[in-house]
Amino acid sequence: MLFQRMSSRKSRFVTIILLSTLLIFASIPITAQEEPTPTPVLSPPDPVLLQEVYDRINTARARYGLPPYRWNASLTAAAQNQAEWLVGTHSRAHFRPDGSSPSRRALSSGFPAVNWCCGENFYMSIDATPQLVVNWWIGSINHVVNIMHRDFTDIGIGMSSDGYRTSYVTVFGELADPNAPPPVAEQPPESQPLAPPPEIPAPVTGAQDLPPGQVVYVASGDTLAAIALRHGVSLSALAAANQIANPNLIYPGQQLILPGT
């Protein structure tokens, strides 16, 4: 009887020790190590596919009597940079969160812009092919203006893929003839004093400061209605002043004259 009581007490003691040990281990925090997000592996651009995009765009321009685009290395670098960003971030935008724009990317890549710079088209999907991409751009009123632009002279093409989705990007810009000699500034006669530099007018800040006949330029994403509203003129008067039959057919960089008396 005494032995049974001692065994019972010993069992309770062992049980208390085990429960205490479990409570101690349960109170120790377990720090989970977060696995780093793997960087997607992007395949290099395929020169054969880039050439097909280039040929299809210039073939479309030839149908309307427009000269072919010249392949530009700086614009290609800007297009490739944007194509990799689109796939790497799964984004669909011309403007990045850091403020980067098509024009800034082209200038940063070394493109010496003339006048307005630059236009950009992109397409990204899991079934993107040169034929599908170019046909979609030509069928989109917001993208065909870059393909059929009469002022742009050069093009850059980039593409990127992560094995699932593929992006194509084209960047357009105007470049003077690279083979033309630099202009020679005329020197005034030594006997005549130099004329003072002309006064530069102050920048226009609002519609109330615009004189009649003021020229404005269409920015990327602009509509004719938005321009008319911004400058305090009617849409019909703005279209009539610029002989625009279809208000939807305007393109970035286009000059518009504001109607006035």
mmCIF file of C-alpha atoms in Angstrom:
data_model
loop_
_atom_site.group_PDB
_atom_site.id
_atom_site.type_symbol
_atom_site.label_atom_id
_atom_site.label_comp_id
_atom_site.label_asym_id
_atom_site.label_seq_id
_atom_site.Cartn_x
_atom_site.Cartn_y
_atom_site.Cartn_z
ATOM 1 C CA MET A 1 0.000 0.000 0.000
ATOM 2 C CA LEU A 2 2.830 2.369 0.869
ATOM 3 C CA PHE A 3 4.609 1.466 -2.358
ATOM 4 C CA GLN A 4 1.522 2.307 -4.396
ATOM 5 C CA ARG A 5 1.243 5.742 -2.763
ATOM 6 C CA MET A 6 4.947 6.487 -3.492
ATOM 7 C CA SER A 7 4.551 5.419 -7.113
ATOM 8 C CA SER A 8 1.485 7.610 -7.508
ATOM 9 C CA ARG A 9 3.311 10.627 -6.072
ATOM 10 C CA LYS A 10 6.294 9.961 -8.365
ATOM 11 C CA SER A 11 4.048 9.786 -11.431
ATOM 12 C CA ARG A 12 2.389 13.108 -10.552
ATOM 13 C CA PHE A 13 5.837 14.680 -10.064
ATOM 14 C CA VAL A 14 7.051 13.473 -13.454
ATOM 15 C CA THR A 15 3.861 14.748 -15.078
ATOM 16 C CA ILE A 16 4.325 18.207 -13.533
ATOM 17 C CA ILE A 17 7.937 18.333 -14.774
ATOM 18 C CA LEU A 18 6.878 17.429 -18.321
ATOM 19 C CA LEU A 19 4.082 20.000 -18.383
ATOM 20 C CA SER A 20 6.465 22.697 -17.115
ATOM 21 C CA THR A 21 8.987 21.832 -19.831
ATOM 22 C CA LEU A 22 6.310 22.030 -22.516
ATOM 23 C CA LEU A 23 5.150 25.434 -21.259
ATOM 24 C CA ILE A 24 8.717 26.762 -21.333
ATOM 25 C CA PHE A 25 9.233 25.667 -24.937
ATOM 26 C CA ALA A 26 5.819 26.982 -25.938
ATOM 27 C CA SER A 27 6.722 30.450 -24.640
ATOM 28 C CA ILE A 28 9.836 30.693 -26.833
ATOM 29 C CA PRO A 29 8.930 32.718 -29.996
ATOM 30 C CA ILE A 30 9.690 31.034 -33.272
ATOM 31 C CA THR A 31 11.066 33.490 -35.827
ATOM 32 C CA ALA A 32 10.016 32.523 -39.291
ATOM 33 C CA GLN A 33 12.492 33.422 -41.997
ATOM 34 C CA GLU A 34 10.803 35.141 -44.888
ATOM 35 C CA GLU A 35 11.864 33.732 -48.195
ATOM 36 C CA PRO A 36 13.052 36.461 -50.600
ATOM 37 C CA THR A 37 10.857 37.079 -53.622
ATOM 38 C CA PRO A 38 12.609 35.476 -56.571
ATOM 39 C CA THR A 39 13.626 37.845 -59.344
ATOM 40 C CA PRO A 40 11.968 36.758 -62.594
ATOM 41 C CA VAL A 41 14.385 35.445 -65.200
ATOM 42 C CA LEU A 42 13.803 37.400 -68.413
ATOM 43 C CA SER A 43 14.809 35.990 -71.752
ATOM 44 C CA PRO A 44 16.832 38.240 -74.113
ATOM 45 C CA PRO A 45 15.040 39.830 -77.090
ATOM 46 C CA ASP A 46 14.779 37.729 -80.229
ATOM 47 C CA PRO A 47 16.313 39.699 -83.158
ATOM 48 C CA VAL A 48 14.188 37.764 -85.657
ATOM 49 C CA LEU A 49 10.948 38.833 -83.940
ATOM 50 C CA LEU A 50 12.167 42.423 -83.573
ATOM 51 C CA GLN A 51 12.948 42.521 -87.296
ATOM 52 C CA GLU A 52 9.462 41.235 -88.092
ATOM 53 C CA VAL A 53 7.841 43.998 -86.012
ATOM 54 C CA TYR A 54 10.048 46.576 -87.758
ATOM 55 C CA ASP A 55 9.187 45.254 -91.242
ATOM 56 C CA ARG A 56 5.451 45.108 -90.543
ATOM 57 C CA ILE A 57 5.364 48.706 -89.285
ATOM 58 C CA ASN A 58 7.260 50.035 -92.305
ATOM 59 C CA THR A 59 5.067 47.976 -94.652
ATOM 60 C CA ALA A 60 1.993 49.627 -93.139
ATOM 61 C CA ARG A 61 3.568 53.066 -93.586
ATOM 62 C CA ALA A 62 4.416 52.306 -97.223
ATOM 63 C CA ARG A 63 0.737 51.669 -97.984
ATOM 64 C CA TYR A 64 0.072 55.334 -97.215
ATOM 65 C CA GLY A 65 3.136 56.688 -98.987
ATOM 66 C CA LEU A 66 5.066 57.366 -95.785
ATOM 67 C CA PRO A 67 8.852 56.845 -95.593
ATOM 68 C CA PRO A 68 10.156 53.923 -93.511
ATOM 69 C CA TYR A 69 11.323 54.482 -89.951
ATOM 70 C CA ARG A 70 15.056 54.335 -89.306
ATOM 71 C CA TRP A 71 16.199 51.881 -86.661
ATOM 72 C CA ASN A 72 17.699 53.868 -83.776
ATOM 73 C CA ALA A 73 19.945 52.313 -81.115
ATOM 74 C CA SER A 74 19.082 54.865 -78.406
ATOM 75 C CA LEU A 75 15.340 54.448 -78.883
ATOM 76 C CA THR A 76 15.818 50.673 -78.903
ATOM 77 C CA ALA A 77 17.592 50.870 -75.532
ATOM 78 C CA ALA A 78 14.672 52.885 -74.126
ATOM 79 C CA ALA A 79 12.134 50.432 -75.591
ATOM 80 C CA GLN A 80 13.985 47.413 -74.194
ATOM 81 C CA ASN A 81 14.189 49.016 -70.752
ATOM 82 C CA GLN A 82 10.420 49.574 -70.738
ATOM 83 C CA ALA A 83 9.665 46.075 -72.053
ATOM 84 C CA GLU A 84 11.648 44.480 -69.219
ATOM 85 C CA TRP A 85 9.976 46.736 -66.645
ATOM 86 C CA LEU A 86 6.497 45.792 -67.896
ATOM 87 C CA VAL A 87 7.183 42.065 -67.616
ATOM 88 C CA GLY A 88 9.190 42.294 -64.406
ATOM 89 C CA THR A 89 6.514 44.287 -62.561
ATOM 90 C CA HIS A 90 3.405 42.936 -64.381
ATOM 91 C CA SER A 91 2.485 46.578 -65.033
ATOM 92 C CA ARG A 92 0.720 48.163 -67.976
ATOM 93 C CA ALA A 93 1.627 51.850 -68.049
ATOM 94 C CA HIS A 94 3.696 54.385 -69.973
ATOM 95 C CA PHE A 95 4.504 56.359 -66.834
ATOM 96 C CA ARG A 96 6.241 54.621 -63.934
ATOM 97 C CA PRO A 97 5.728 55.383 -60.226
ATOM 98 C CA ASP A 98 9.116 57.158 -60.115
ATOM 99 C CA GLY A 99 7.929 59.662 -62.752
ATOM 100 C CA SER A 100 9.788 58.046 -65.656
ATOM 101 C CA SER A 101 8.131 58.811 -69.002
ATOM 102 C CA PRO A 102 8.803 57.699 -72.604
ATOM 103 C CA SER A 103 10.511 61.004 -73.374
ATOM 104 C CA ARG A 104 12.734 60.861 -70.298
ATOM 105 C CA ARG A 105 13.733 57.274 -70.998
ATOM 106 C CA ALA A 106 14.601 58.140 -74.612
ATOM 107 C CA LEU A 107 16.654 61.175 -73.592
ATOM 108 C CA SER A 108 18.392 59.166 -70.855
ATOM 109 C CA SER A 109 19.343 56.572 -73.464
ATOM 110 C CA GLY A 110 21.068 59.262 -75.537
ATOM 111 C CA PHE A 111 18.431 60.128 -78.148
ATOM 112 C CA PRO A 112 18.967 63.745 -79.337
ATOM 113 C CA ALA A 113 15.354 64.753 -79.747
ATOM 114 C CA VAL A 114 14.229 67.328 -82.279
ATOM 115 C CA ASN A 115 11.074 69.261 -81.395
ATOM 116 C CA TRP A 116 8.626 67.000 -79.534
ATOM 117 C CA CYS A 117 9.777 63.657 -78.064
ATOM 118 C CA CYS A 118 8.650 60.868 -77.972
ATOM 119 C CA GLY A 119 5.824 58.410 -78.767
ATOM 120 C CA GLU A 120 5.529 54.938 -77.224
ATOM 121 C CA ASN A 121 3.390 51.868 -77.965
ATOM 122 C CA PHE A 122 3.378 48.696 -75.895
ATOM 123 C CA TYR A 123 1.548 45.379 -75.881
ATOM 124 C CA MET A 124 1.822 42.531 -73.351
ATOM 125 C CA SER A 125 0.024 39.187 -73.255
ATOM 126 C CA ILE A 126 0.686 35.463 -73.060
ATOM 127 C CA ASP A 127 0.119 35.029 -76.812
ATOM 128 C CA ALA A 128 1.893 38.127 -78.166
ATOM 129 C CA THR A 129 3.347 37.701 -81.650
ATOM 130 C CA PRO A 130 4.674 40.358 -84.078
ATOM 131 C CA GLN A 131 1.648 39.969 -86.348
ATOM 132 C CA LEU A 132 -0.864 40.154 -83.497
ATOM 133 C CA VAL A 133 0.894 43.116 -81.877
ATOM 134 C CA VAL A 134 1.280 45.265 -85.009
ATOM 135 C CA ASN A 135 -2.279 44.523 -86.177
ATOM 136 C CA TRP A 136 -3.615 45.536 -82.762
ATOM 137 C CA TRP A 137 -1.640 48.803 -82.821
ATOM 138 C CA ILE A 138 -2.872 49.633 -86.322
ATOM 139 C CA GLY A 139 -6.459 48.967 -85.249
ATOM 140 C CA SER A 140 -6.177 51.248 -82.196
ATOM 141 C CA ILE A 141 -6.714 54.962 -82.747
ATOM 142 C CA ASN A 142 -4.436 55.784 -79.821
ATOM 143 C CA HIS A 143 -1.542 53.727 -81.211
ATOM 144 C CA VAL A 144 -1.784 54.046 -84.989
ATOM 145 C CA VAL A 145 -0.960 57.771 -84.734
ATOM 146 C CA ASN A 146 2.590 56.817 -83.758
ATOM 147 C CA ILE A 147 2.918 54.250 -86.532
ATOM 148 C CA MET A 148 1.618 56.692 -89.185
ATOM 149 C CA HIS A 149 3.225 59.815 -87.713
ATOM 150 C CA ARG A 150 4.470 62.237 -90.361
ATOM 151 C CA ASP A 151 7.048 63.943 -88.136
ATOM 152 C CA PHE A 152 8.677 60.977 -86.407
ATOM 153 C CA THR A 153 11.692 59.633 -88.304
ATOM 154 C CA ASP A 154 13.222 56.952 -86.038
ATOM 155 C CA ILE A 155 12.034 53.914 -84.125
ATOM 156 C CA GLY A 156 13.336 51.647 -81.388
ATOM 157 C CA ILE A 157 11.866 48.208 -80.647
ATOM 158 C CA GLY A 158 12.246 46.077 -77.535
ATOM 159 C CA MET A 159 10.746 42.855 -76.263
ATOM 160 C CA SER A 160 10.948 40.796 -73.074
ATOM 161 C CA SER A 161 9.461 37.566 -71.712
ATOM 162 C CA ASP A 162 9.431 35.736 -68.398
ATOM 163 C CA GLY A 163 8.343 32.469 -69.989
ATOM 164 C CA TYR A 164 4.668 33.227 -69.420
ATOM 165 C CA ARG A 165 3.906 36.723 -70.672
ATOM 166 C CA THR A 166 5.687 38.630 -73.451
ATOM 167 C CA SER A 167 5.840 42.385 -73.982
ATOM 168 C CA TYR A 168 6.654 44.389 -77.095
ATOM 169 C CA VAL A 169 7.506 48.107 -76.917
ATOM 170 C CA THR A 170 8.139 50.615 -79.701
ATOM 171 C CA VAL A 171 9.473 54.128 -79.096
ATOM 172 C CA PHE A 172 9.247 56.776 -81.820
ATOM 173 C CA GLY A 173 11.136 60.064 -82.163
ATOM 174 C CA GLU A 174 12.165 62.762 -84.611
ATOM 175 C CA LEU A 175 15.842 62.970 -85.498
ATOM 176 C CA ALA A 176 17.511 65.329 -87.943
ATOM 177 C CA ASP A 177 19.547 63.846 -90.798
ATOM 178 C CA PRO A 178 22.626 62.397 -89.060
ATOM 179 C CA ASN A 179 24.677 62.836 -92.261
ATOM 180 C CA ALA A 180 23.907 66.523 -92.668
ATOM 181 C CA PRO A 181 26.808 68.899 -91.885
ATOM 182 C CA PRO A 182 26.353 71.068 -88.797
ATOM 183 C CA PRO A 183 25.068 74.577 -89.554
ATOM 184 C CA VAL A 184 27.624 77.372 -89.647
ATOM 185 C CA ALA A 185 26.645 80.466 -87.692
ATOM 186 C CA GLU A 186 26.953 83.696 -89.613
ATOM 187 C CA GLN A 187 29.305 86.273 -88.105
ATOM 188 C CA PRO A 188 28.153 89.920 -88.185
ATOM 189 C CA PRO A 189 30.502 92.509 -89.704
ATOM 190 C CA GLU A 190 33.048 93.860 -87.261
ATOM 191 C CA SER A 191 32.056 97.447 -88.021
ATOM 192 C CA GLN A 192 28.485 96.897 -86.902
ATOM 193 C CA PRO A 193 27.600 96.322 -83.247
ATOM 194 C CA LEU A 194 25.767 93.150 -82.331
ATOM 195 C CA ALA A 195 22.033 93.517 -82.096
ATOM 196 C CA PRO A 196 20.562 92.977 -78.612
ATOM 197 C CA PRO A 197 18.932 89.606 -78.089
ATOM 198 C CA PRO A 198 15.151 89.532 -78.613
ATOM 199 C CA GLU A 199 12.929 89.597 -75.584
ATOM 200 C CA ILE A 200 11.507 86.222 -74.631
ATOM 201 C CA PRO A 201 7.787 86.422 -73.817
ATOM 202 C CA ALA A 202 6.648 85.128 -70.470
ATOM 203 C CA PRO A 203 5.172 81.599 -70.540
ATOM 204 C CA VAL A 204 1.432 81.326 -70.911
ATOM 205 C CA THR A 205 -0.145 80.053 -67.721
ATOM 206 C CA GLY A 206 -3.865 80.186 -68.359
ATOM 207 C CA ALA A 207 -6.541 80.476 -70.984
ATOM 208 C CA GLN A 208 -7.136 84.134 -70.092
ATOM 209 C CA ASP A 209 -3.542 84.974 -71.084
ATOM 210 C CA LEU A 210 -3.745 83.369 -74.540
ATOM 211 C CA PRO A 211 -4.084 85.872 -77.375
ATOM 212 C CA PRO A 212 -6.324 84.973 -80.350
ATOM 213 C CA GLY A 213 -4.529 82.651 -82.754
ATOM 214 C CA GLN A 214 -2.207 81.217 -80.089
ATOM 215 C CA VAL A 215 -0.589 77.922 -81.147
ATOM 216 C CA VAL A 216 -0.717 74.996 -78.704
ATOM 217 C CA TYR A 217 0.615 71.477 -79.005
ATOM 218 C CA VAL A 218 -1.203 68.212 -78.387
ATOM 219 C CA ALA A 219 0.298 66.280 -75.491
ATOM 220 C CA SER A 220 0.188 62.511 -75.050
ATOM 221 C CA GLY A 221 -3.272 61.484 -73.831
ATOM 222 C CA ASP A 222 -4.890 64.795 -74.867
ATOM 223 C CA THR A 223 -8.281 64.950 -76.543
ATOM 224 C CA LEU A 224 -9.625 67.813 -78.618
ATOM 225 C CA ALA A 225 -12.459 68.307 -76.135
ATOM 226 C CA ALA A 226 -10.015 68.511 -73.222
ATOM 227 C CA ILE A 227 -7.867 71.064 -75.056
ATOM 228 C CA ALA A 228 -10.918 73.187 -75.882
ATOM 229 C CA LEU A 229 -12.095 73.094 -72.271
ATOM 230 C CA ARG A 230 -8.608 73.877 -70.940
ATOM 231 C CA HIS A 231 -8.288 76.992 -73.088
ATOM 232 C CA GLY A 232 -11.865 78.227 -72.815
ATOM 233 C CA VAL A 233 -12.976 77.678 -76.412
ATOM 234 C CA SER A 234 -15.704 75.536 -77.908
ATOM 235 C CA LEU A 235 -14.942 72.162 -79.401
ATOM 236 C CA SER A 236 -16.601 72.981 -82.722
ATOM 237 C CA ALA A 237 -14.725 76.281 -83.053
ATOM 238 C CA LEU A 238 -11.400 74.586 -82.280
ATOM 239 C CA ALA A 239 -12.063 71.845 -84.828
ATOM 240 C CA ALA A 240 -13.131 74.369 -87.478
ATOM 241 C CA ALA A 241 -10.085 76.592 -86.903
ATOM 242 C CA ASN A 242 -7.798 73.630 -87.549
ATOM 243 C CA GLN A 243 -9.899 71.982 -90.310
ATOM 244 C CA ILE A 244 -10.364 68.812 -88.244
ATOM 245 C CA ALA A 245 -13.243 66.728 -89.557
ATOM 246 C CA ASN A 246 -12.963 64.016 -86.896
ATOM 247 C CA PRO A 247 -12.222 65.381 -83.393
ATOM 248 C CA ASN A 248 -10.907 61.954 -82.378
ATOM 249 C CA LEU A 249 -8.089 62.035 -84.937
ATOM 250 C CA ILE A 250 -5.360 64.103 -83.298
ATOM 251 C CA TYR A 251 -1.870 63.001 -82.399
ATOM 252 C CA PRO A 252 0.807 64.008 -79.858
ATOM 253 C CA GLY A 253 2.919 66.899 -81.071
ATOM 254 C CA GLN A 254 0.237 68.222 -83.450
ATOM 255 C CA GLN A 255 0.014 72.019 -83.631
ATOM 256 C CA LEU A 256 -3.393 73.539 -83.003
ATOM 257 C CA ILE A 257 -4.460 77.159 -83.426
ATOM 258 C CA LEU A 258 -6.882 78.475 -80.836
ATOM 259 C CA PRO A 259 -9.784 80.288 -82.498
ATOM 260 C CA GLY A 260 -10.140 84.001 -81.902
ATOM 261 C CA THR A 261 -11.336 87.222 -83.526
#
